[in-house]
Amino acid sequence: MADVFRKMGSMAINGIWQLGFIARFFWLILVYSGQSFTRIHLTLRELYFSGVMSLLIILVSGLFVGLVLGLQGYETLQRYGASDSLGTLVALSLVRELGPVVAGLLFASRAGSAVTAEIGLMKVTEQLKAMDMMAVSPIARVVAPRFWGGVISMPLLAALFSAMGVFGGWLIGVVVIGVDDGAFWAQMQDAVDFRYDVLNGVIKSGVFGVAVALIAVFEGYDCVPTAEGVSRAITRTVVSSALAILALDFVMTSFMFRG
Amino acid sequence: MSRTTMDLWVGVFVAMGIAALFFLALKVGSISGSDIQSPYLLSARFDNIGGLKVRAPVKVAGVLVGRVSEIRYDNERFQAEVVFTVDGRYKFPTDTFANILTSGLLGEQYLGLDPGGEEKLLAPGDVIKKTQSAVVLEKLISQFMFSKAAEGEPAPAK
Amino acid sequence: MSEPLVRLENVRFAYGERAILRGISLSIPRGKVVAIMGGSGCGKTTLLRLIGGQERAVGGRVTVDGQDVAGLGRDALYALRRRMGMLFQFGALFTDMSVFDNVAFPLREHTDLPAELINDLVMMKLHAVGLRGAAKLMPGELSGGMARRVALARTIALDPMLLMYDEPFTGLDPISLGVIGQLIRRLNDALGASSVIVTHDIQESLQIVDYIYFISEGRVVAEGTPDEIRNSADPFVSQFVHAQADGPVPFHYPAGDYATALVGGAG
Ligand SMILES: Nc1ncnc2c1ncn2[C@@H]1O[C@H](COP(=O)(O)OP(=O)(O)OP(=O)(O)O)[C@@H](O)[C@H]1O
Ligand SMILES: [Mg+2]
């Protein structure tokens, strides 16, 4: 029994230590971010690897989520004779929740894990130490651009996911099932507010971007420099990012969407 | 991968992302909520607001002119006070009538304004006096059933 | 000029509980090439890290060009490191850049030279290590020995005042080995730099270095010029020079009794 408590205690203490490390690391990244913007090609390269490379999976998933929302939503709505509200249902679910959250989860597993792996392997092969020895800060040169690449990519990817989803919902609802095109868009526009729904969704995806990018670079930088250490770090990136996204989503939703 | 191809792709990606944001802002959502021009506040008191919510639309003759910005309970008059924002382009006479209406049978509730015939216009901050409360479906049904019962006929089974 | 470039005074270092260096004193005079030798795992790489300021000594002092490395702030340390070059034991090439970009990296990071000049400098360095033709290859396409030579070219890119080579000869064929050895010597003299070579290759180092230190169990156990070493009667030195398995240098990492371990394992 005492053992269980001891274990819980040590887990709690470790967790707090870890948070402290991440916070310190975050601070360091901000301090060393100058180069990420003065030498913009460093960040552009990371935008390519985390943004462009995630494009396909985001677009395809967005489309399919939209198609399913269209089908299921129509199923339910037509029972109440409210199939005109299909656009509203699809758009609100995507813009407020599914867009940021699902795009965030996909982003964490596609781009976050790749960033962790890349930084981790650079650590294993002593590239980070070599850089440091050449008087080039690895945080400024390697970590910060990857962080900003992720932070910038995430809201764009979430927006693309939502837009693609709305398109999917429209495809099923209007083109396949035959919901009135005018009603679909008009009801949607009436119910979806730019500031309240769209902007809050974008803010969410921005926060997820910071969280996922920070976790990914931290886990890579902090990994045990062995093959096994890197593989564990990648797993941790995906798991912690998913948990962070869901927890942050809950907190933000409860602040943003009340009444 | 050469740097120029990479830059090109990044450019395409960012352009697509921004286009998607514009699509969400303009086509999916309506800027109107935040784009109400030179807005001013009006309020109205109701005995019962039913299911009216903050941000519910304010419509005149079916046209969206503003949104509900605040709902509170006035503890002196024992009434609900609904504060709403209206687009500055629209002016209403002082004898405007405020109703709480429902779009469709089960749709959302909104604030409907019926302009009267007065010459004087409502100024920002004014309170609309003439109001009609929300129709509460349960009340309506029980009224209907009581009146049927009073007529001595058995209530319909359904 | 008599003050040596690098001086270690009674330096002690431990990874956690395990003491690696137990009081090392040595100096690297300006303009000289010094070799450090010792058994595998005796702390040679660690020693270079201490000089570069990547690790801090537990006790003693490390001074480079008159500055106490452990006492430097980040900016001062980076300023000092710009004048050092370290060849990592496993090359540590940046795997996401071509050979050319790897060698150009320190130049691009620390100078504002125009692209043509960088191109010329990189090609000169690559030519020196015999890999001008490999400029466009990626590190993954190189053999171990080629990677080491590219790393060498990168190390010397900024013409540093102190060059540290961690095992520059491993993985090289006898021809390149001789060439690289001569290159290290010529570079040192041409740049007026000082060099430290960590190596196991005693025959090669005897030909090119000015002074040799032998390290064992965290201490300097023998030292001398190549001539002194060749003629030394020290059992430690002769074990190294003649590559004998038995002698003062233990082949085994400290462990319990072998027989006990086997019997214990079976039981
Ligand atoms: N990061 C570390 N954490 C803990 N112990 C370490 C670490 N790095 C090295 N060691 C230990 O320190 C000792 C010295 O390591 P070092 O790398 O300096 O050896 P070396 O002399 O360079 O050996 P080799 O000739 O094989 O390269 C080794 O026994 C190793 O086990
Ligand atoms: Mg070593």
XYZ file of C-alpha atoms and ligand atoms in Angstrom:
716
model
C 0.000 0.000 0.000
C 2.717 2.424 1.000
C 4.416 1.362 -2.197
C 1.493 2.519 -4.300
C 1.559 5.912 -2.631
C 5.286 6.157 -3.018
C 4.947 5.375 -6.707
C 2.199 7.941 -7.157
C 4.245 10.488 -5.285
C 7.314 9.918 -7.406
C 5.201 10.059 -10.563
C 3.725 13.382 -9.478
C 7.144 14.785 -8.662
C 8.558 13.568 -11.970
C 5.652 15.116 -13.802
C 6.259 18.468 -12.177
C 9.981 18.269 -12.901
C 9.184 17.470 -16.503
C 6.802 20.421 -16.766
C 9.482 22.647 -15.310
C 11.978 21.416 -17.893
C 9.524 21.975 -20.719
C 8.744 25.481 -19.487
C 12.452 26.312 -19.299
C 12.997 24.844 -22.734
C 10.098 26.877 -24.113
C 11.701 29.996 -22.698
C 15.039 29.093 -24.287
C 13.370 28.574 -27.658
C 11.766 32.006 -27.457
C 15.065 33.599 -26.473
C 16.872 31.912 -29.375
C 14.149 32.487 -31.965
C 15.814 35.456 -33.639
C 17.483 33.381 -36.360
C 14.261 31.592 -37.215
C 13.001 34.873 -38.632
C 16.133 36.702 -39.731
C 17.174 33.639 -41.696
C 13.730 32.772 -42.886
C 14.809 29.891 -45.125
C 15.559 27.862 -41.984
C 11.902 28.132 -41.006
C 10.648 27.751 -44.578
C 12.414 24.425 -44.768
C 10.607 23.230 -41.652
C 7.326 24.584 -43.006
C 7.944 22.325 -45.946
C 8.600 19.265 -43.806
C 5.845 19.765 -41.264
C 3.301 21.636 -43.392
C 3.567 20.558 -47.001
C 4.340 16.966 -46.092
C 1.212 16.785 -43.901
C -0.962 18.330 -46.581
C -2.113 15.138 -48.228
C -3.169 13.291 -45.091
C -4.936 16.412 -43.781
C -6.866 17.022 -46.987
C -7.888 13.405 -47.419
C -8.893 12.973 -43.765
C -10.796 16.264 -43.818
C -12.712 15.178 -46.870
C -13.651 11.837 -45.373
C -14.642 13.292 -42.024
C -16.857 15.744 -43.933
C -18.421 12.944 -45.964
C -19.209 10.951 -42.832
C -20.566 14.003 -41.027
C -22.764 14.680 -44.038
C -24.155 11.147 -44.073
C -24.669 10.774 -40.334
C -25.899 14.310 -39.902
C -28.452 13.899 -42.655
C -29.629 10.597 -41.128
C -30.369 12.298 -37.823
C -31.623 15.647 -39.072
C -34.121 14.320 -41.584
C -35.959 12.508 -38.781
C -36.854 15.937 -37.439
C -37.421 17.383 -40.846
C -34.431 19.620 -40.337
C -32.205 18.428 -43.155
C -31.790 22.050 -44.268
C -29.615 22.520 -41.187
C -27.094 19.978 -42.471
C -24.666 22.733 -43.431
C -24.874 24.200 -39.943
C -24.206 20.884 -38.299
C -21.266 20.015 -40.515
C -19.689 23.461 -40.351
C -20.078 24.007 -36.633
C -18.705 20.582 -35.690
C -15.733 21.080 -37.961
C -14.885 24.673 -37.260
C -15.256 24.504 -33.506
C -14.000 21.032 -32.629
C -13.155 18.466 -35.249
C -11.004 20.689 -37.428
C -8.543 21.777 -34.753
C -8.628 18.527 -32.768
C -8.405 15.941 -35.534
C -5.954 18.003 -37.560
C -3.916 18.404 -34.351
C -3.880 14.661 -33.713
C -2.909 13.920 -37.305
C -0.273 16.632 -37.219
C 1.225 15.201 -34.033
C 1.556 11.745 -35.515
C 2.697 12.873 -38.961
C 4.912 15.896 -38.339
C 5.510 15.853 -34.573
C 6.923 12.342 -34.596
C 9.130 13.192 -37.579
C 10.543 16.232 -35.795
C 11.254 14.183 -32.660
C 12.931 11.487 -34.711
C 15.050 13.973 -36.629
C 16.268 15.874 -33.577
C 16.723 12.632 -31.636
C 18.850 11.126 -34.370
C 20.892 14.302 -34.596
C 21.536 13.881 -30.899
C 22.471 10.200 -31.257
C 24.961 10.949 -34.022
C 26.445 13.828 -32.003
C 25.403 16.388 -34.619
C 23.990 18.634 -31.891
C 27.206 18.414 -29.887
C 29.265 19.094 -32.984
C 27.166 22.142 -33.754
C 27.529 23.386 -30.211
C 31.278 22.860 -30.520
C 31.246 25.014 -33.653
C 29.771 27.814 -31.563
C 26.372 27.452 -33.241
C 23.545 27.054 -30.775
C 21.519 23.916 -31.615
C 18.469 25.523 -30.042
C 18.692 28.511 -32.354
C 19.722 26.570 -35.442
C 17.844 23.264 -35.126
C 15.129 23.484 -32.489
C 13.605 26.946 -32.922
C 12.986 26.733 -36.698
C 11.268 23.373 -36.247
C 9.189 24.793 -33.443
C 8.066 27.777 -35.515
C 7.482 25.638 -38.565
C 5.029 23.591 -36.521
C 3.402 26.604 -34.916
C 2.759 28.228 -38.293
C 1.669 25.043 -40.068
C -0.892 23.916 -37.551
C -3.579 26.647 -37.937
C -3.261 26.489 -41.726
C -3.647 22.724 -41.703
C -6.641 22.926 -39.352
C -8.287 25.500 -41.623
C -7.666 23.298 -44.646
C -9.085 20.323 -42.772
C -12.268 22.228 -41.879
C -12.680 23.664 -45.359
C -12.204 20.238 -46.881
C -14.704 18.796 -44.393
C -17.332 21.391 -45.283
C -16.747 20.553 -48.909
C -17.209 16.847 -48.103
C -20.435 17.569 -46.240
C -21.660 19.631 -49.162
C -20.729 16.861 -51.581
C -22.782 14.282 -49.704
C -25.612 16.569 -48.639
C -26.194 18.651 -51.740
C -24.741 16.683 -54.621
C -25.508 13.125 -53.548
C -28.564 13.355 -51.273
C -30.107 16.459 -52.751
C -30.430 18.892 -49.860
C -31.183 22.358 -51.235
C -27.949 24.128 -52.110
C -29.196 27.566 -51.067
C -30.523 26.346 -47.725
C -27.279 24.476 -47.043
C -25.106 27.570 -47.359
C -27.584 30.123 -46.040
C -28.354 28.246 -42.839
C -24.675 27.607 -42.339
C -23.737 31.252 -42.761
C -26.518 32.296 -40.479
C -25.399 30.026 -37.666
C -21.619 30.213 -37.982
C -20.208 33.445 -36.651
C -16.780 34.565 -37.735
C -15.487 35.734 -34.411
C -17.298 33.335 -32.155
C -16.864 30.129 -34.112
C -14.211 30.523 -36.787
C -11.780 32.686 -34.870
C -12.070 30.606 -31.713
C -11.363 27.522 -33.810
C -8.276 29.169 -35.254
C -7.118 30.153 -31.766
C -7.560 26.549 -30.669
C -5.487 25.242 -33.543
C -2.800 27.826 -32.789
C -2.596 26.659 -29.189
C -2.445 23.024 -30.336
C 0.322 23.986 -32.731
C 2.402 25.438 -29.913
C 1.735 22.415 -27.706
C 2.541 19.770 -30.329
C 5.603 21.586 -31.679
C 6.957 22.160 -28.194
C 6.426 18.547 -27.142
C 7.986 17.267 -30.368
C 11.162 19.339 -30.169
C 11.486 18.789 -26.435
C 11.187 15.021 -26.650
C 13.735 14.921 -29.459
C 16.189 17.176 -27.691
C 15.732 15.427 -24.358
C 15.829 11.825 -25.596
C 18.260 9.195 -24.396
C 20.767 9.137 -27.264
C 20.290 5.564 -28.392
C 18.081 3.905 -30.993
C 15.741 2.743 -28.265
C 15.729 6.164 -26.645
C 14.679 7.800 -29.895
C 11.893 5.309 -30.507
C 10.588 5.906 -26.996
C 10.774 9.633 -27.491
C 8.682 9.347 -30.657
C 6.043 7.339 -28.826
C 6.007 9.889 -26.040
C 5.576 12.711 -28.543
C 2.501 11.124 -30.072
C 0.937 10.130 -26.753
C 1.657 13.363 -24.881
C 0.559 15.473 -27.836
C -2.746 13.624 -28.061
C -3.371 14.016 -24.339
C -2.334 17.661 -24.412
C -4.623 18.395 -27.358
C -7.633 16.755 -25.731
C -7.040 18.378 -22.363
C -6.416 21.829 -23.837
C -9.456 21.425 -26.057
C -11.643 20.717 -23.067
C -10.325 23.721 -21.169
C -10.614 26.083 -24.122
C -14.055 24.876 -25.131
C -15.348 25.485 -21.638
C -14.028 29.050 -21.773
C -14.937 29.859 -25.348
C -18.314 28.322 -26.012
C -20.689 29.091 -23.210
C -24.386 29.798 -23.429
C 14.914 18.763 -53.280
C 16.254 22.111 -54.356
C 15.567 25.191 -52.328
C 13.441 26.882 -54.972
C 11.080 23.923 -55.380
C 10.767 23.777 -51.625
C 10.013 27.480 -51.401
C 7.449 27.094 -54.152
C 5.672 24.314 -52.302
C 5.732 26.260 -49.061
C 4.237 29.214 -50.922
C 1.487 27.017 -52.335
C 0.816 25.544 -48.910
C 0.576 28.917 -47.173
C -1.626 30.317 -49.945
C -3.941 27.305 -49.684
C -4.109 27.656 -45.918
C -4.957 31.340 -46.099
C -7.538 30.667 -48.800
C -9.108 28.060 -46.504
C -9.220 30.601 -43.677
C -10.965 33.092 -45.982
C -13.364 30.405 -47.108
C -14.236 29.656 -43.480
C -14.604 33.328 -42.643
C -16.663 34.422 -45.644
C -18.436 31.434 -47.116
C -18.922 29.152 -44.122
C -19.335 31.819 -41.481
C -20.594 35.306 -41.776
C -18.460 38.211 -40.757
C -21.724 40.008 -39.965
C -21.554 39.162 -36.274
C -18.429 41.183 -35.878
C -18.968 43.331 -38.916
C -22.011 45.200 -37.633
C -21.202 48.757 -38.625
C -21.103 51.481 -35.967
C -23.205 49.361 -33.649
C -25.420 50.744 -30.925
C -27.147 49.110 -27.996
C -30.866 48.822 -27.320
C -32.671 46.790 -24.735
C -36.072 45.323 -24.059
C -37.739 43.756 -21.018
C -39.708 40.553 -21.209
C -41.792 38.560 -18.748
C -40.363 35.401 -20.214
C -37.608 34.988 -22.751
C -38.061 31.250 -23.249
C -34.902 29.797 -24.729
C -33.374 32.997 -26.106
C -29.587 32.930 -25.909
C -26.803 35.444 -26.056
C -25.749 35.965 -29.707
C -29.195 35.056 -30.963
C -30.041 37.004 -34.112
C -32.089 40.203 -34.093
C -34.268 40.429 -37.190
C -36.558 42.979 -38.742
C -38.842 41.741 -41.467
C -36.657 38.651 -41.584
C -33.456 40.624 -42.163
C -30.580 40.207 -39.723
C -29.813 43.605 -38.178
C -27.991 42.701 -34.987
C -27.384 40.199 -32.229
C -28.327 39.744 -28.593
C -25.338 40.763 -26.520
C -26.507 40.304 -22.960
C -29.354 38.732 -21.005
C -29.906 39.533 -17.335
C -32.585 39.354 -14.735
C -33.916 42.624 -13.366
C -34.592 41.928 -9.699
C -36.751 45.037 -9.187
C -39.187 44.558 -12.004
C -39.000 40.755 -11.885
C -38.408 40.716 -15.602
C -35.733 39.602 -17.977
C -33.744 42.357 -19.625
C -32.323 41.644 -23.059
C -29.591 43.928 -24.353
C -28.810 43.731 -28.057
C -26.508 45.334 -30.602
C -27.961 46.825 -33.746
C -26.245 47.933 -36.908
C -25.947 51.732 -36.973
C -27.380 51.856 -40.496
C -30.791 50.851 -39.152
C -33.015 53.149 -37.089
C -36.305 52.263 -35.455
C -39.242 54.351 -34.204
C -39.861 54.579 -30.461
C -43.018 52.484 -30.674
C -41.182 49.494 -32.109
C -42.505 46.187 -30.878
C -40.106 43.440 -29.714
C -41.096 39.779 -29.925
C -39.296 36.603 -29.107
C -39.965 34.305 -32.021
C -38.961 30.849 -33.092
C -37.713 30.028 -36.554
C -39.699 26.999 -37.557
C -41.378 24.745 -35.052
C -38.211 23.546 -33.326
C -35.703 26.093 -34.590
C -33.669 28.561 -32.604
C -35.279 31.544 -30.959
C -34.564 35.055 -32.110
C -35.567 38.598 -31.335
C -37.967 40.034 -33.889
C -38.578 43.781 -34.129
C -41.777 45.273 -35.562
C -41.298 48.982 -36.335
C -44.263 51.190 -35.449
C -45.355 54.503 -36.943
C -43.783 57.114 -34.648
C -41.647 59.887 -36.063
C -39.191 59.848 -33.154
C -36.425 57.265 -33.379
C -34.928 55.086 -30.670
C -31.597 56.482 -29.467
C -28.680 54.273 -28.402
C -29.271 52.866 -24.927
C -33.062 53.220 -25.131
C -35.397 50.583 -23.795
C -38.162 49.165 -25.971
C -41.375 49.226 -23.913
C -43.725 47.214 -26.044
C -42.730 43.580 -25.898
C -44.267 40.186 -26.217
C -42.811 37.245 -24.358
C -41.701 34.007 -25.845
C -44.306 31.423 -26.585
C -43.676 28.514 -24.276
C -44.867 25.359 -25.938
C -45.751 23.521 -22.719
C -47.973 26.375 -21.604
C -49.673 26.473 -24.949
C -50.400 22.757 -24.859
C -51.718 22.775 -21.320
C -53.896 25.779 -22.094
C -55.255 23.928 -25.069
C -55.949 20.799 -23.028
C -57.615 22.714 -20.201
C -59.862 24.531 -22.617
C -60.816 21.244 -24.242
C -61.479 19.715 -20.815
C -63.567 22.730 -19.840
C -65.704 22.167 -22.946
C -66.534 18.779 -21.441
C -65.025 16.757 -24.221
C -62.499 13.997 -23.494
C -58.941 15.066 -24.173
C -57.606 13.621 -27.405
C -55.557 10.503 -26.874
C -52.614 11.831 -28.760
C 54.729 32.835 -26.367
C 56.099 30.493 -23.753
C 52.653 30.137 -22.153
C 51.090 26.960 -23.618
C 47.808 27.351 -25.478
C 46.026 24.715 -23.426
C 46.865 23.805 -19.902
C 45.174 21.237 -17.676
C 46.042 21.389 -13.998
C 45.139 18.449 -11.846
C 41.802 18.049 -13.632
C 39.312 15.627 -12.144
C 36.063 14.543 -13.759
C 33.305 12.012 -13.080
C 30.122 10.939 -14.834
C 27.834 10.737 -11.822
C 29.616 8.546 -9.292
C 32.116 7.033 -11.685
C 35.414 8.884 -11.662
C 36.871 9.082 -15.187
C 39.765 11.501 -14.766
C 41.570 11.543 -11.436
C 43.963 14.441 -11.623
C 45.375 15.038 -15.070
C 47.952 17.693 -15.738
C 49.177 18.320 -19.246
C 49.841 21.193 -21.570
C 49.682 21.798 -25.283
C 52.339 24.294 -26.334
C 51.590 26.740 -29.121
C 52.437 25.497 -32.552
C 52.901 21.907 -31.452
C 51.051 18.704 -32.249
C 50.372 16.639 -29.156
C 49.027 13.112 -29.119
C 46.980 11.640 -26.306
C 46.870 7.883 -26.067
C 45.267 5.420 -23.816
C 43.081 2.381 -23.698
C 39.547 2.427 -24.987
C 37.192 4.059 -22.512
C 39.905 5.721 -20.470
C 38.445 9.178 -20.959
C 40.191 10.664 -23.992
C 37.030 11.946 -25.640
C 35.965 13.303 -22.277
C 39.253 15.157 -22.051
C 38.620 16.895 -25.362
C 35.106 17.810 -24.205
C 36.604 19.442 -21.142
C 38.930 21.522 -23.284
C 36.003 22.531 -25.499
C 33.919 23.469 -22.483
C 31.168 20.918 -23.192
C 31.766 19.328 -19.827
C 32.888 21.021 -16.635
C 35.662 19.565 -14.516
C 34.834 18.550 -10.963
C 38.179 19.776 -9.777
C 41.279 21.427 -11.191
C 41.543 23.998 -13.949
C 41.323 23.937 -17.736
C 42.758 27.034 -19.378
C 42.720 27.760 -23.093
C 44.584 30.801 -24.360
C 44.778 32.085 -20.799
C 41.035 31.786 -20.155
C 39.571 29.480 -17.530
C 37.088 27.501 -19.638
C 34.831 26.570 -16.735
C 34.447 30.206 -15.742
C 33.318 31.479 -19.150
C 29.771 32.599 -19.860
C 27.967 31.378 -22.924
C 29.001 34.181 -25.231
C 32.639 34.103 -24.201
C 32.658 30.330 -24.539
C 31.184 30.538 -28.038
C 33.715 33.205 -28.955
C 36.466 30.855 -27.810
C 34.973 27.885 -29.652
C 34.999 29.776 -32.912
C 38.766 29.539 -32.698
C 38.669 25.811 -31.991
C 37.942 22.975 -34.317
C 36.952 19.542 -33.110
C 36.805 16.449 -35.221
C 34.266 14.134 -33.625
C 35.052 10.494 -33.186
C 32.159 9.432 -35.413
C 32.300 12.372 -37.775
C 29.003 13.907 -36.697
C 28.273 15.180 -40.188
C 24.933 16.914 -40.596
C 22.922 14.255 -42.328
C 20.436 16.666 -43.853
C 23.096 18.569 -45.796
C 25.346 17.640 -48.682
C 29.076 17.265 -48.207
C 29.558 20.745 -49.625
C 27.044 22.316 -47.257
C 28.579 20.481 -44.322
C 31.964 22.000 -44.969
C 30.411 25.377 -45.753
C 28.383 25.312 -42.540
C 30.876 27.000 -40.177
C 31.755 29.534 -42.883
C 28.135 30.449 -43.467
C 27.332 30.586 -39.769
C 30.263 32.706 -38.717
C 31.235 34.819 -41.688
C 29.507 37.034 -44.214
C 31.665 35.900 -47.098
C 30.115 36.026 -50.566
C 28.958 32.729 -52.065
C 31.808 32.487 -54.612
C 34.419 32.862 -51.916
C 32.732 30.249 -49.731
C 32.635 27.970 -52.752
C 36.369 28.395 -53.299
C 37.220 27.868 -49.640
C 35.084 24.733 -49.384
C 36.615 23.304 -52.528
C 40.087 23.979 -51.158
C 39.306 22.170 -47.919
C 37.703 19.272 -49.753
C 40.655 19.098 -52.098
C 42.968 18.887 -49.084
C 41.194 15.751 -47.879
C 40.949 14.371 -51.410
C 37.167 14.533 -51.703
C 36.571 17.451 -54.056
C 34.682 15.070 -56.315
C 32.299 14.088 -53.530
C 31.006 17.607 -52.879
C 27.504 16.840 -54.108
C 27.050 13.578 -52.210
C 24.965 13.285 -49.070
C 26.610 11.939 -45.875
C 24.577 8.748 -46.173
C 26.347 8.010 -49.448
C 29.830 8.125 -47.931
C 31.903 5.331 -46.483
C 33.042 5.653 -42.878
C 36.508 6.781 -43.877
C 35.188 9.311 -46.384
C 32.821 10.711 -43.781
C 35.751 11.119 -41.414
C 37.656 13.047 -44.061
C 34.706 15.310 -44.787
C 34.390 15.954 -41.071
C 38.075 16.795 -41.060
C 37.547 19.313 -43.855
C 34.702 20.856 -41.877
C 36.833 21.037 -38.742
C 39.524 23.034 -40.484
C 37.100 25.245 -42.421
C 37.542 28.274 -40.190
C 41.312 27.870 -39.818
C 41.142 27.582 -36.026
C 43.969 28.209 -33.560
C 43.343 24.930 -31.735
C 42.524 21.722 -33.544
C 41.254 18.687 -31.683
C 41.079 15.402 -33.523
C 39.222 12.543 -31.893
C 40.615 9.434 -33.557
C 41.174 10.839 -37.038
C 42.822 7.657 -38.319
C 40.282 4.955 -37.599
C 38.603 3.565 -40.674
C 41.206 4.900 -43.085
C 43.186 2.795 -45.496
C 46.986 2.997 -45.108
C 47.326 5.465 -47.985
C 44.780 8.000 -46.786
C 46.037 7.425 -43.281
C 49.462 8.637 -44.256
C 48.013 11.520 -46.250
C 45.737 12.654 -43.435
C 48.568 12.372 -40.940
C 50.748 14.597 -43.091
C 47.800 16.928 -43.628
C 47.316 17.365 -39.896
C 50.954 18.175 -39.489
C 51.067 20.608 -42.426
C 47.862 22.328 -41.408
C 49.188 22.843 -37.949
C 52.364 24.424 -39.228
C 50.696 26.451 -41.966
C 48.030 27.890 -39.680
C 50.363 28.360 -36.771
C 47.803 26.410 -34.814
C 48.179 23.852 -32.070
C 46.735 20.391 -32.340
C 45.662 17.573 -30.071
C 45.253 14.157 -31.580
C 43.511 11.407 -29.711
C 44.522 8.204 -31.363
C 45.387 4.570 -31.002
C 47.666 4.593 -33.986
C 51.041 4.876 -32.339
C 53.160 4.267 -35.418
C 51.497 7.062 -37.355
C 51.597 9.482 -34.440
C 55.248 8.810 -33.742
C 55.965 10.215 -37.183
C 53.965 13.406 -36.999
C 53.595 14.582 -33.398
C 55.885 16.584 -31.161
C 54.839 15.137 -27.842
C 52.849 12.184 -26.532
C 50.883 11.643 -23.338
C 49.733 8.220 -22.189
C 46.669 8.093 -20.014
C 45.509 5.219 -17.900
C 43.056 4.983 -15.025
C 42.466 8.712 -15.128
C 46.084 9.734 -14.837
C 48.982 10.571 -17.106
C 51.228 7.531 -16.806
C 53.894 8.353 -19.343
C 54.881 11.210 -21.601
C 57.662 12.227 -23.889
C 58.785 13.159 -27.379
C 58.546 10.476 -30.068
C 62.223 9.668 -29.698
C 61.903 9.252 -25.947
C 58.846 7.056 -26.433
C 60.526 4.821 -29.012
C 63.400 4.173 -26.656
C 61.374 4.042 -23.482
C 61.705 1.086 -21.172
C 58.440 1.937 -19.425
C 56.329 -1.240 -19.435
C 53.219 0.785 -20.176
C 54.718 2.474 -23.204
C 56.227 -0.659 -24.589
C 52.897 -2.459 -24.265
C 51.400 0.211 -26.477
C 54.226 0.461 -28.943
C 54.374 -3.288 -29.379
C 50.630 -3.880 -29.034
C 50.789 -6.543 -26.376
C 47.579 -7.786 -24.846
C 49.083 -8.177 -21.412
C 50.627 -5.355 -19.506
C 49.705 -2.466 -17.298
C 46.763 -1.406 -19.508
C 43.774 -3.540 -18.613
C 41.814 -4.888 -21.563
C 38.711 -5.357 -19.388
C 36.324 -2.720 -18.158
C 36.380 -2.921 -14.316
C 34.250 -5.925 -13.347
C 33.838 -8.565 -10.713
C 35.703 -11.836 -10.814
C 35.091 -13.619 -14.116
C 34.860 -17.107 -12.635
C 32.367 -15.961 -10.015
C 30.258 -14.304 -12.677
C 30.131 -17.483 -14.767
C 29.399 -19.800 -11.878
C 26.947 -17.311 -10.437
C 25.252 -17.038 -13.815
C 24.904 -20.807 -14.089
C 23.604 -21.183 -10.533
N 27.498 10.520 -21.199
C 28.110 9.622 -20.402
N 27.531 9.237 -19.255
C 28.114 8.359 -18.443
N 29.304 7.793 -18.687
C 29.944 8.133 -19.818
C 29.376 9.065 -20.744
N 30.226 9.211 -21.764
C 31.263 8.409 -21.504
N 31.123 7.751 -20.340
C 32.065 6.845 -19.733
O 33.251 7.546 -19.563
C 34.359 6.735 -19.907
C 35.265 7.519 -20.812
O 34.573 7.760 -22.020
P 35.316 8.404 -23.277
O 34.315 8.499 -24.342
O 35.983 9.641 -22.832
O 36.380 7.270 -23.605
P 37.498 7.274 -24.736
O 38.787 7.319 -24.016
O 37.217 8.332 -25.729
O 37.314 5.847 -25.372
P 37.460 5.388 -26.911
O 38.905 5.281 -27.190
O 36.785 4.063 -26.957
O 36.777 6.437 -27.726
C 33.814 5.465 -20.524
O 34.127 4.408 -19.665
C 32.331 5.654 -20.596
O 31.723 4.508 -20.063
Mg 36.468 8.390 -27.581
